[in-house]
């Protein structure tokens, strides 16, 4: 039996384990919560992700360790490496993704365009940065933000002081120009140990309140040039890190250009559609990559729309009665703003797919999706 250890036992760890099982791979996970959702499909060690001893316990019996959360402290993956484990993706990529400044500096060094930005560590620096970048702008914590948390939009000068008061005293910050994007896209890519790079088609992501609500795969009206641009950015990052595994880049499309927003050194919510809509899912290809196995085809097999269930779940029978609708429940207790499941709707004909999406939306509780 091949065993793989995943640091983190959330829904991404759960779906990694679900992809690993048919390949005969047993997954062990490390998560601070006793009811981590991956517990039903993996052997869970309960412990802090910053606790190297707990990580060694979780990794006992595995040669290879991966992670499903970019908040895993780099000290943990380093200690595992020093104790002889192979960690994939590389710790360097994990660290870069943890700091919005390092991330944007890395993008820039690889000729990947980003929004104008400036580091901010005092109220005076914030005023200087606003003078340089103008408004509207977004103030963000450099580290630890997710689902739009740790951000304040500055539309006018009047918003500057409140934004500083909300975020500044507690953390190092970054100010970014607010991009008037046409739409948000993401590229999901995977690199094998041998350097084989594959990408899934560009997808469109719709956010509300900083949280991903819907992913449309493939994104409409993607030219071969735009796909090639995104593929090139993904390849540049993957090769830069000698990366192994799945990497996601969140992008803003402005006309024919793409600005990189952030990267995630892991499988990503905007890739959940690949379970039903692609020849090989992001989860299976991540498992294949980190275990040193050949990658599977990333071809799209069915146009798909993924709708997140945020804070509540529909009754299963209402979704399952709809043709082409695939229900995923994560087994998590619903709370406002919490991702507790998703529905992927597939359909070969555009009109059929749209009708099915309408049917799904009609039965979802109001605050979902
Ligand atoms: N510079 C920006 N310009 C315009 N919109 C932005 C900018 N930064 C973030 N956003 C919006 O906020 C969402 C969440 O921000 P993001 O930086 O991706 O943080 P998180 O780590 O919470 O995902 C983005 O998907 C986008 O909709
Ligand atoms: Mg994001």
CSV table of C-alpha atoms and ligand atoms in Angstrom, one decimal:
chain,number,residue,atom,x,y,z
A,1,UNK,CA,0.0,0.0,0.0
A,2,UNK,CA,1.2,3.5,-0.8
A,3,UNK,CA,0.6,6.0,1.9
A,4,UNK,CA,0.4,9.8,1.5
A,5,UNK,CA,0.2,12.4,4.3
A,6,UNK,CA,-1.8,15.6,3.8
A,7,UNK,CA,-1.2,18.5,6.2
A,8,UNK,CA,-4.8,19.8,6.8
A,9,UNK,CA,-8.0,17.9,6.9
A,10,UNK,CA,-10.6,20.2,5.4
A,11,UNK,CA,-12.6,19.6,2.3
A,12,UNK,CA,-9.6,19.8,0.1
A,13,UNK,CA,-7.9,17.1,2.1
A,14,UNK,CA,-11.1,15.1,2.0
A,15,UNK,CA,-11.3,15.4,-1.8
A,16,UNK,CA,-7.6,14.5,-2.2
A,17,UNK,CA,-8.2,11.3,-0.2
A,18,UNK,CA,-11.3,10.5,-2.3
A,19,UNK,CA,-9.1,10.7,-5.4
A,20,UNK,CA,-6.3,8.7,-3.8
A,21,UNK,CA,-8.4,5.7,-2.8
A,22,UNK,CA,-9.0,4.2,-6.3
A,23,UNK,CA,-5.2,4.4,-6.9
A,24,UNK,CA,-4.6,2.3,-3.8
A,25,UNK,CA,-3.2,5.2,-1.9
A,26,UNK,CA,-4.1,5.5,1.8
A,27,UNK,CA,-4.1,9.0,3.1
A,28,UNK,CA,-3.3,10.2,6.6
A,29,UNK,CA,-4.1,13.8,7.6
A,30,UNK,CA,-3.1,16.3,10.3
A,31,UNK,CA,-5.7,18.8,11.5
A,32,UNK,CA,-6.3,20.6,14.8
A,33,UNK,CA,-10.0,19.7,14.8
A,34,UNK,CA,-11.3,16.3,16.0
A,35,UNK,CA,-14.1,16.6,13.5
A,36,UNK,CA,-12.0,17.6,10.5
A,37,UNK,CA,-14.0,16.7,7.4
A,38,UNK,CA,-11.3,14.5,6.0
A,39,UNK,CA,-11.6,12.1,9.0
A,40,UNK,CA,-14.1,9.8,7.3
A,41,UNK,CA,-11.7,9.1,4.4
A,42,UNK,CA,-8.3,9.3,6.0
A,43,UNK,CA,-6.5,8.4,9.2
A,44,UNK,CA,-6.6,11.7,11.2
A,45,UNK,CA,-4.0,12.8,13.6
A,46,UNK,CA,-5.4,15.7,15.7
A,47,UNK,CA,-2.7,18.3,16.2
A,48,UNK,CA,-1.6,21.8,15.5
A,49,UNK,CA,-0.2,22.3,12.0
A,50,UNK,CA,2.7,24.2,13.6
A,51,UNK,CA,3.5,21.2,15.8
A,52,UNK,CA,6.4,19.3,14.1
A,53,UNK,CA,6.0,16.3,16.5
A,54,UNK,CA,2.3,15.9,15.6
A,55,UNK,CA,3.3,16.3,11.9
A,56,UNK,CA,5.9,13.5,12.3
A,57,UNK,CA,3.2,11.3,13.9
A,58,UNK,CA,0.8,11.9,11.0
A,59,UNK,CA,3.5,11.2,8.5
A,60,UNK,CA,4.7,8.0,10.0
A,61,UNK,CA,4.4,5.3,7.3
A,62,UNK,CA,4.4,7.9,4.4
A,63,UNK,CA,7.5,8.8,2.3
A,64,UNK,CA,5.8,11.8,0.9
A,65,UNK,CA,4.0,14.7,2.6
A,66,UNK,CA,1.8,17.3,0.9
A,67,UNK,CA,-0.6,20.0,2.2
A,68,UNK,CA,-4.1,21.3,1.4
A,69,UNK,CA,-3.8,24.7,3.1
A,70,UNK,CA,-1.3,27.5,2.4
A,71,UNK,CA,-1.3,28.5,6.1
A,72,UNK,CA,0.7,25.5,7.1
A,73,UNK,CA,3.8,27.0,8.9
A,74,UNK,CA,7.0,26.5,6.7
A,75,UNK,CA,8.7,25.5,9.9
A,76,UNK,CA,6.6,22.3,9.9
A,77,UNK,CA,7.4,21.3,6.3
A,78,UNK,CA,11.1,22.2,6.8
A,79,UNK,CA,11.3,20.0,10.0
A,80,UNK,CA,9.8,17.1,8.1
A,81,UNK,CA,12.3,17.6,5.3
A,82,UNK,CA,15.1,17.6,7.8
A,83,UNK,CA,13.8,14.4,9.2
A,84,UNK,CA,13.9,12.7,5.8
A,85,UNK,CA,10.4,13.2,4.4
A,86,UNK,CA,9.9,14.5,0.8
A,87,UNK,CA,7.5,17.5,0.9
A,88,UNK,CA,5.7,18.4,-2.3
A,89,UNK,CA,4.9,21.2,-3.4
A,90,UNK,CA,8.2,22.8,-2.2
A,91,UNK,CA,8.3,24.8,0.9
A,92,UNK,CA,9.6,27.9,-1.0
A,93,UNK,CA,6.4,28.1,-3.0
A,94,UNK,CA,4.4,27.7,0.3
A,95,UNK,CA,6.3,30.6,1.8
A,96,UNK,CA,5.9,32.9,-1.2
A,97,UNK,CA,2.2,32.3,-1.2
A,98,UNK,CA,2.0,33.3,2.5
A,99,UNK,CA,3.1,36.9,2.0
A,100,UNK,CA,1.2,39.1,-0.5
A,101,UNK,CA,4.3,41.2,-1.0
A,102,UNK,CA,6.7,38.3,-1.7
A,103,UNK,CA,4.1,36.9,-3.9
A,104,UNK,CA,3.7,40.0,-6.0
A,105,UNK,CA,7.5,40.5,-6.1
A,106,UNK,CA,7.9,37.0,-7.4
A,107,UNK,CA,5.2,37.5,-10.1
A,108,UNK,CA,6.9,40.7,-11.2
A,109,UNK,CA,10.3,39.0,-11.4
A,110,UNK,CA,8.8,36.4,-13.7
A,111,UNK,CA,7.2,39.1,-15.9
A,112,UNK,CA,3.7,38.3,-14.7
A,113,UNK,CA,1.8,41.6,-14.5
A,114,UNK,CA,0.2,42.6,-11.2
A,115,UNK,CA,-1.8,45.6,-9.9
A,116,UNK,CA,0.2,48.5,-8.5
A,117,UNK,CA,1.0,47.8,-4.9
A,118,UNK,CA,3.0,49.2,-1.9
A,119,UNK,CA,3.9,47.8,1.5
A,120,UNK,CA,2.3,49.7,4.4
A,121,UNK,CA,3.4,49.5,8.0
A,122,UNK,CA,2.3,52.8,9.4
A,123,UNK,CA,-0.6,55.3,9.1
A,124,UNK,CA,1.8,57.8,7.4
A,125,UNK,CA,2.9,55.1,4.9
A,126,UNK,CA,-0.7,54.4,4.1
A,127,UNK,CA,-1.3,58.1,3.2
A,128,UNK,CA,1.8,58.1,1.1
A,129,UNK,CA,0.7,54.9,-0.7
A,130,UNK,CA,-2.7,56.3,-1.3
A,131,UNK,CA,-1.1,59.4,-2.8
A,132,UNK,CA,1.0,57.2,-5.1
A,133,UNK,CA,-1.6,54.7,-6.1
A,134,UNK,CA,-4.8,56.8,-5.9
A,135,UNK,CA,-8.2,55.5,-5.2
A,136,UNK,CA,-10.0,53.2,-5.3
A,137,UNK,CA,-7.6,50.9,-3.5
A,138,UNK,CA,-7.7,47.8,-1.3
A,139,UNK,CA,-5.8,47.5,2.0
A,140,UNK,CA,-5.0,43.9,2.9
A,141,UNK,CA,-3.0,42.1,5.5
A,142,UNK,CA,0.2,40.8,4.0
A,143,UNK,CA,-0.4,37.4,5.7
A,144,UNK,CA,-3.2,35.1,6.8
A,145,UNK,CA,-6.2,36.5,4.7
A,146,UNK,CA,-8.7,34.2,3.0
A,147,UNK,CA,-12.2,34.4,1.7
A,148,UNK,CA,-11.8,38.2,1.6
A,149,UNK,CA,-11.0,38.4,5.3
A,150,UNK,CA,-8.4,41.0,6.4
A,151,UNK,CA,-9.3,43.5,3.6
A,152,UNK,CA,-10.7,47.0,3.5
A,153,UNK,CA,-11.7,48.8,0.4
A,154,UNK,CA,-10.7,52.5,0.2
A,155,UNK,CA,-13.0,54.2,-2.2
A,156,UNK,CA,-12.3,57.8,-1.1
A,157,UNK,CA,-9.9,59.6,1.3
A,158,UNK,CA,-12.6,59.4,4.0
A,159,UNK,CA,-12.0,55.6,4.1
A,160,UNK,CA,-8.3,55.8,4.8
A,161,UNK,CA,-8.4,56.3,8.6
A,162,UNK,CA,-11.1,53.7,9.2
A,163,UNK,CA,-9.2,51.2,7.0
A,164,UNK,CA,-6.0,51.8,9.0
A,165,UNK,CA,-7.9,51.4,12.3
A,166,UNK,CA,-9.5,48.2,11.2
A,167,UNK,CA,-6.3,46.5,10.0
A,168,UNK,CA,-3.2,48.5,10.6
A,169,UNK,CA,-2.4,48.2,14.3
A,170,UNK,CA,-2.5,44.4,14.2
A,171,UNK,CA,-0.5,43.4,11.1
A,172,UNK,CA,1.8,44.3,8.3
A,173,UNK,CA,-0.2,45.5,5.3
A,174,UNK,CA,-0.2,45.9,1.5
A,175,UNK,CA,-2.1,48.5,-0.4
A,176,UNK,CA,-3.2,47.4,-3.9
A,177,UNK,CA,-4.8,49.5,-6.6
A,178,UNK,CA,-8.4,48.3,-7.1
A,179,UNK,CA,-8.5,46.7,-10.5
A,180,UNK,CA,-11.5,47.5,-12.7
A,181,UNK,CA,-11.4,44.0,-14.2
A,182,UNK,CA,-13.7,42.7,-16.9
A,183,UNK,CA,-13.9,39.4,-15.0
A,184,UNK,CA,-12.0,37.1,-12.7
A,185,UNK,CA,-10.4,34.0,-14.1
A,186,UNK,CA,-8.2,31.3,-12.7
A,187,UNK,CA,-5.7,28.9,-14.2
A,188,UNK,CA,-5.1,25.6,-12.5
A,189,UNK,CA,-1.8,23.8,-13.5
A,190,UNK,CA,0.1,20.8,-12.4
A,191,UNK,CA,3.7,19.8,-12.7
A,192,UNK,CA,5.2,16.3,-12.4
A,193,UNK,CA,8.5,15.3,-10.9
A,194,UNK,CA,9.8,15.1,-14.5
A,195,UNK,CA,8.7,18.7,-15.3
A,196,UNK,CA,5.7,17.7,-17.3
A,197,UNK,CA,3.3,20.7,-17.1
A,198,UNK,CA,-0.4,20.6,-17.8
A,199,UNK,CA,-3.1,23.1,-17.4
A,200,UNK,CA,-6.9,22.9,-17.3
A,201,UNK,CA,-8.9,25.3,-19.4
A,202,UNK,CA,-9.3,28.9,-18.0
A,203,UNK,CA,-12.4,29.2,-15.8
A,204,UNK,CA,-14.4,32.3,-14.7
A,205,UNK,CA,-14.9,32.9,-11.0
A,206,UNK,CA,-17.7,35.0,-9.5
A,207,UNK,CA,-17.2,36.3,-6.0
A,208,UNK,CA,-19.5,37.9,-3.6
A,209,UNK,CA,-18.4,39.4,-0.3
A,210,UNK,CA,-14.8,38.2,-1.0
A,211,UNK,CA,-16.0,34.5,-1.2
A,212,UNK,CA,-16.0,32.4,-4.4
A,213,UNK,CA,-19.6,31.7,-5.3
A,214,UNK,CA,-19.6,30.2,-8.8
A,215,UNK,CA,-17.0,28.9,-11.3
A,216,UNK,CA,-17.9,28.5,-15.0
A,217,UNK,CA,-15.7,26.0,-16.9
A,218,UNK,CA,-14.6,26.8,-19.4
A,219,UNK,CA,-14.8,30.6,-19.2
A,220,UNK,CA,-16.8,32.0,-22.1
A,221,UNK,CA,-15.0,33.4,-25.2
A,222,UNK,CA,-11.4,32.5,-24.2
A,223,UNK,CA,-9.1,33.0,-27.2
A,224,UNK,CA,-6.2,30.7,-27.8
A,225,UNK,CA,-3.9,33.7,-27.1
A,226,UNK,CA,-5.4,34.3,-23.7
A,227,UNK,CA,-5.2,30.6,-22.7
A,228,UNK,CA,-1.6,30.6,-23.9
A,229,UNK,CA,-0.8,33.7,-21.8
A,230,UNK,CA,-2.2,32.1,-18.7
A,231,UNK,CA,-0.5,28.8,-19.5
A,232,UNK,CA,2.8,30.7,-19.8
A,233,UNK,CA,2.4,32.4,-16.4
A,234,UNK,CA,1.6,29.1,-14.8
A,235,UNK,CA,4.6,27.4,-16.4
A,236,UNK,CA,6.9,30.2,-15.4
A,237,UNK,CA,5.9,29.9,-11.8
A,238,UNK,CA,6.0,26.1,-11.8
A,239,UNK,CA,9.5,25.9,-13.3
A,240,UNK,CA,10.7,28.8,-11.1
A,241,UNK,CA,10.0,26.7,-8.0
A,242,UNK,CA,10.8,23.3,-9.5
A,243,UNK,CA,7.3,22.7,-8.4
A,244,UNK,CA,5.6,19.4,-8.0
A,245,UNK,CA,1.8,19.2,-7.6
A,246,UNK,CA,-1.2,21.5,-8.4
A,247,UNK,CA,-0.8,25.3,-8.4
A,248,UNK,CA,-3.5,27.8,-8.9
A,249,UNK,CA,-3.2,31.4,-10.1
A,250,UNK,CA,-6.2,33.8,-9.5
A,251,UNK,CA,-6.3,36.3,-12.4
A,252,UNK,CA,-8.0,39.6,-13.3
A,253,UNK,CA,-8.8,39.9,-17.0
A,254,UNK,CA,-8.6,43.5,-18.3
A,255,UNK,CA,-9.1,43.5,-22.1
A,256,UNK,CA,-6.5,41.1,-23.5
A,257,UNK,CA,-4.3,41.3,-20.5
A,258,UNK,CA,-4.2,39.2,-17.3
A,259,UNK,CA,-3.1,40.5,-13.9
A,260,UNK,CA,-2.1,37.9,-11.3
A,261,UNK,CA,-4.0,38.5,-8.0
A,262,UNK,CA,-2.6,35.6,-5.9
A,263,UNK,CA,-1.4,32.1,-6.1
A,264,UNK,CA,-2.4,29.0,-4.1
A,265,UNK,CA,0.2,26.2,-3.8
A,266,UNK,CA,-2.6,23.6,-3.7
A,267,UNK,CA,-5.8,22.3,-5.2
A,268,UNK,CA,-8.3,25.1,-5.3
A,269,UNK,CA,-12.0,25.8,-5.0
A,270,UNK,CA,-12.2,27.0,-8.6
A,271,UNK,CA,-11.0,23.5,-9.7
A,272,UNK,CA,-13.7,21.5,-8.0
A,273,UNK,CA,-15.5,21.2,-11.4
A,274,UNK,CA,-12.7,19.0,-12.6
A,275,UNK,CA,-14.1,16.0,-10.6
A,276,UNK,CA,-17.0,15.7,-13.1
A,277,UNK,CA,-15.9,18.0,-15.9
A,278,UNK,CA,-12.4,16.9,-16.8
A,279,UNK,CA,-10.6,13.7,-17.9
A,280,UNK,CA,-8.5,13.9,-14.7
A,281,UNK,CA,-9.5,15.9,-11.7
A,282,UNK,CA,-7.2,18.4,-9.9
A,283,UNK,CA,-7.2,16.1,-6.9
A,284,UNK,CA,-6.1,13.0,-8.8
A,285,UNK,CA,-3.4,14.8,-10.7
A,286,UNK,CA,-2.1,16.3,-7.5
A,287,UNK,CA,-1.9,12.8,-6.0
A,288,UNK,CA,-0.2,11.5,-9.1
A,289,UNK,CA,2.3,14.4,-9.2
A,290,UNK,CA,3.4,14.3,-5.6
A,291,UNK,CA,3.8,10.5,-5.7
A,292,UNK,CA,6.0,10.8,-8.8
A,293,UNK,CA,3.5,9.2,-11.1
A,294,UNK,CA,2.6,10.2,-14.7
A,295,UNK,CA,-0.1,12.9,-15.0
A,296,UNK,CA,-3.5,12.4,-16.5
A,297,UNK,CA,-5.2,14.4,-19.3
A,298,UNK,CA,-6.5,17.8,-18.2
A,299,UNK,CA,-8.9,18.0,-21.1
A,300,UNK,CA,-12.4,19.2,-20.4
A,301,UNK,CA,-15.0,16.5,-20.9
A,302,UNK,CA,-18.2,18.4,-20.0
A,303,UNK,CA,-18.8,22.1,-19.7
A,304,UNK,CA,-19.5,22.7,-16.0
A,305,UNK,CA,-20.8,25.2,-13.5
A,306,UNK,CA,-19.7,24.9,-9.9
A,307,UNK,CA,-21.9,26.5,-7.3
A,308,UNK,CA,-20.5,26.8,-3.7
A,309,UNK,CA,-22.9,26.1,-0.8
A,310,UNK,CA,-22.0,28.8,1.7
A,311,UNK,CA,-23.4,28.7,5.2
A,312,UNK,CA,-26.2,26.2,4.4
A,313,UNK,CA,-26.9,23.1,2.4
A,314,UNK,CA,-29.8,22.2,0.1
A,315,UNK,CA,-31.9,19.1,0.8
A,316,UNK,CA,-30.1,16.3,-1.1
A,317,UNK,CA,-33.1,15.1,-3.0
A,318,UNK,CA,-33.8,18.5,-4.5
A,319,UNK,CA,-30.4,18.6,-6.1
A,320,UNK,CA,-30.1,14.9,-7.0
A,321,UNK,CA,-33.4,15.1,-8.9
A,322,UNK,CA,-31.8,17.5,-11.4
A,323,UNK,CA,-30.1,15.8,-14.4
A,324,UNK,CA,-26.4,16.6,-14.5
A,325,UNK,CA,-26.3,18.0,-11.0
A,326,UNK,CA,-23.6,16.5,-8.7
A,327,UNK,CA,-23.8,17.1,-5.0
A,328,UNK,CA,-20.8,17.3,-2.7
A,329,UNK,CA,-21.4,17.7,1.0
A,330,UNK,CA,-18.4,18.2,3.2
A,331,UNK,CA,-19.9,17.0,6.5
A,332,UNK,CA,-19.2,20.3,8.2
A,333,UNK,CA,-21.5,22.1,10.6
A,334,UNK,CA,-23.0,25.1,8.6
A,335,UNK,CA,-22.1,28.5,9.9
A,336,UNK,CA,-22.5,31.9,8.1
A,337,UNK,CA,-19.8,32.3,5.5
A,338,UNK,CA,-18.5,28.8,5.8
A,339,UNK,CA,-18.0,26.6,2.7
A,340,UNK,CA,-20.0,23.4,3.5
A,341,UNK,CA,-20.5,21.9,0.1
A,342,UNK,CA,-20.8,22.5,-3.6
A,343,UNK,CA,-22.9,21.5,-6.6
A,344,UNK,CA,-21.3,20.9,-10.0
A,345,UNK,CA,-23.7,21.0,-12.9
A,346,UNK,CA,-22.6,19.5,-16.2
A,347,UNK,CA,-24.2,19.7,-19.6
A,348,UNK,CA,-22.8,19.4,-23.2
A,349,UNK,CA,-25.3,21.8,-24.8
A,350,UNK,CA,-25.0,25.4,-23.5
A,351,UNK,CA,-28.8,25.8,-23.3
A,352,UNK,CA,-29.2,22.5,-21.4
A,353,UNK,CA,-26.5,23.5,-18.9
A,354,UNK,CA,-28.0,26.9,-18.3
A,355,UNK,CA,-31.4,25.4,-17.7
A,356,UNK,CA,-30.0,22.9,-15.2
A,357,UNK,CA,-28.1,25.7,-13.4
A,358,UNK,CA,-31.4,27.6,-13.1
A,359,UNK,CA,-33.1,24.5,-11.7
A,360,UNK,CA,-30.3,24.2,-9.1
A,361,UNK,CA,-30.4,27.8,-8.1
A,362,UNK,CA,-34.2,27.6,-7.7
A,363,UNK,CA,-33.8,24.9,-5.0
A,364,UNK,CA,-30.8,26.4,-3.2
A,365,UNK,CA,-31.6,28.3,0.1
A,366,UNK,CA,-31.5,32.0,-0.6
A,367,UNK,CA,-28.1,32.8,1.0
A,368,UNK,CA,-26.3,30.0,-0.9
A,369,UNK,CA,-24.2,30.5,-4.0
B,1,LIG,N1,-6.6,44.6,-6.3
B,1,LIG,C1,-7.9,44.2,-6.4
B,1,LIG,N2,-8.7,44.8,-7.3
B,1,LIG,C2,-10.0,44.4,-7.4
B,1,LIG,N3,-10.5,43.4,-6.7
B,1,LIG,C3,-9.8,42.8,-5.8
B,1,LIG,C4,-8.4,43.1,-5.6
B,1,LIG,N4,-7.9,42.3,-4.7
B,1,LIG,C5,-9.0,41.5,-4.3
B,1,LIG,N5,-10.1,41.8,-5.0
B,1,LIG,C6,-11.4,41.0,-4.9
B,1,LIG,O1,-11.5,40.4,-3.6
B,1,LIG,C7,-11.4,39.0,-3.8
B,1,LIG,C8,-10.6,38.3,-2.6
B,1,LIG,O2,-9.3,38.9,-2.6
B,1,LIG,P1,-8.0,38.0,-2.6
B,1,LIG,O3,-6.8,38.9,-2.7
B,1,LIG,O4,-8.1,36.9,-3.6
B,1,LIG,O5,-8.0,37.4,-1.1
B,1,LIG,P2,-8.4,36.0,-0.5
B,1,LIG,O6,-7.0,35.5,0.0
B,1,LIG,O7,-9.3,36.3,0.5
B,1,LIG,O8,-8.9,35.2,-1.6
B,1,LIG,C9,-10.8,38.8,-5.1
B,1,LIG,O9,-11.2,37.5,-5.7
B,1,LIG,C10,-11.5,40.0,-5.9
B,1,LIG,O10,-12.8,39.7,-6.2
B,2,LIG,MG1,-8.3,34.9,-3.6
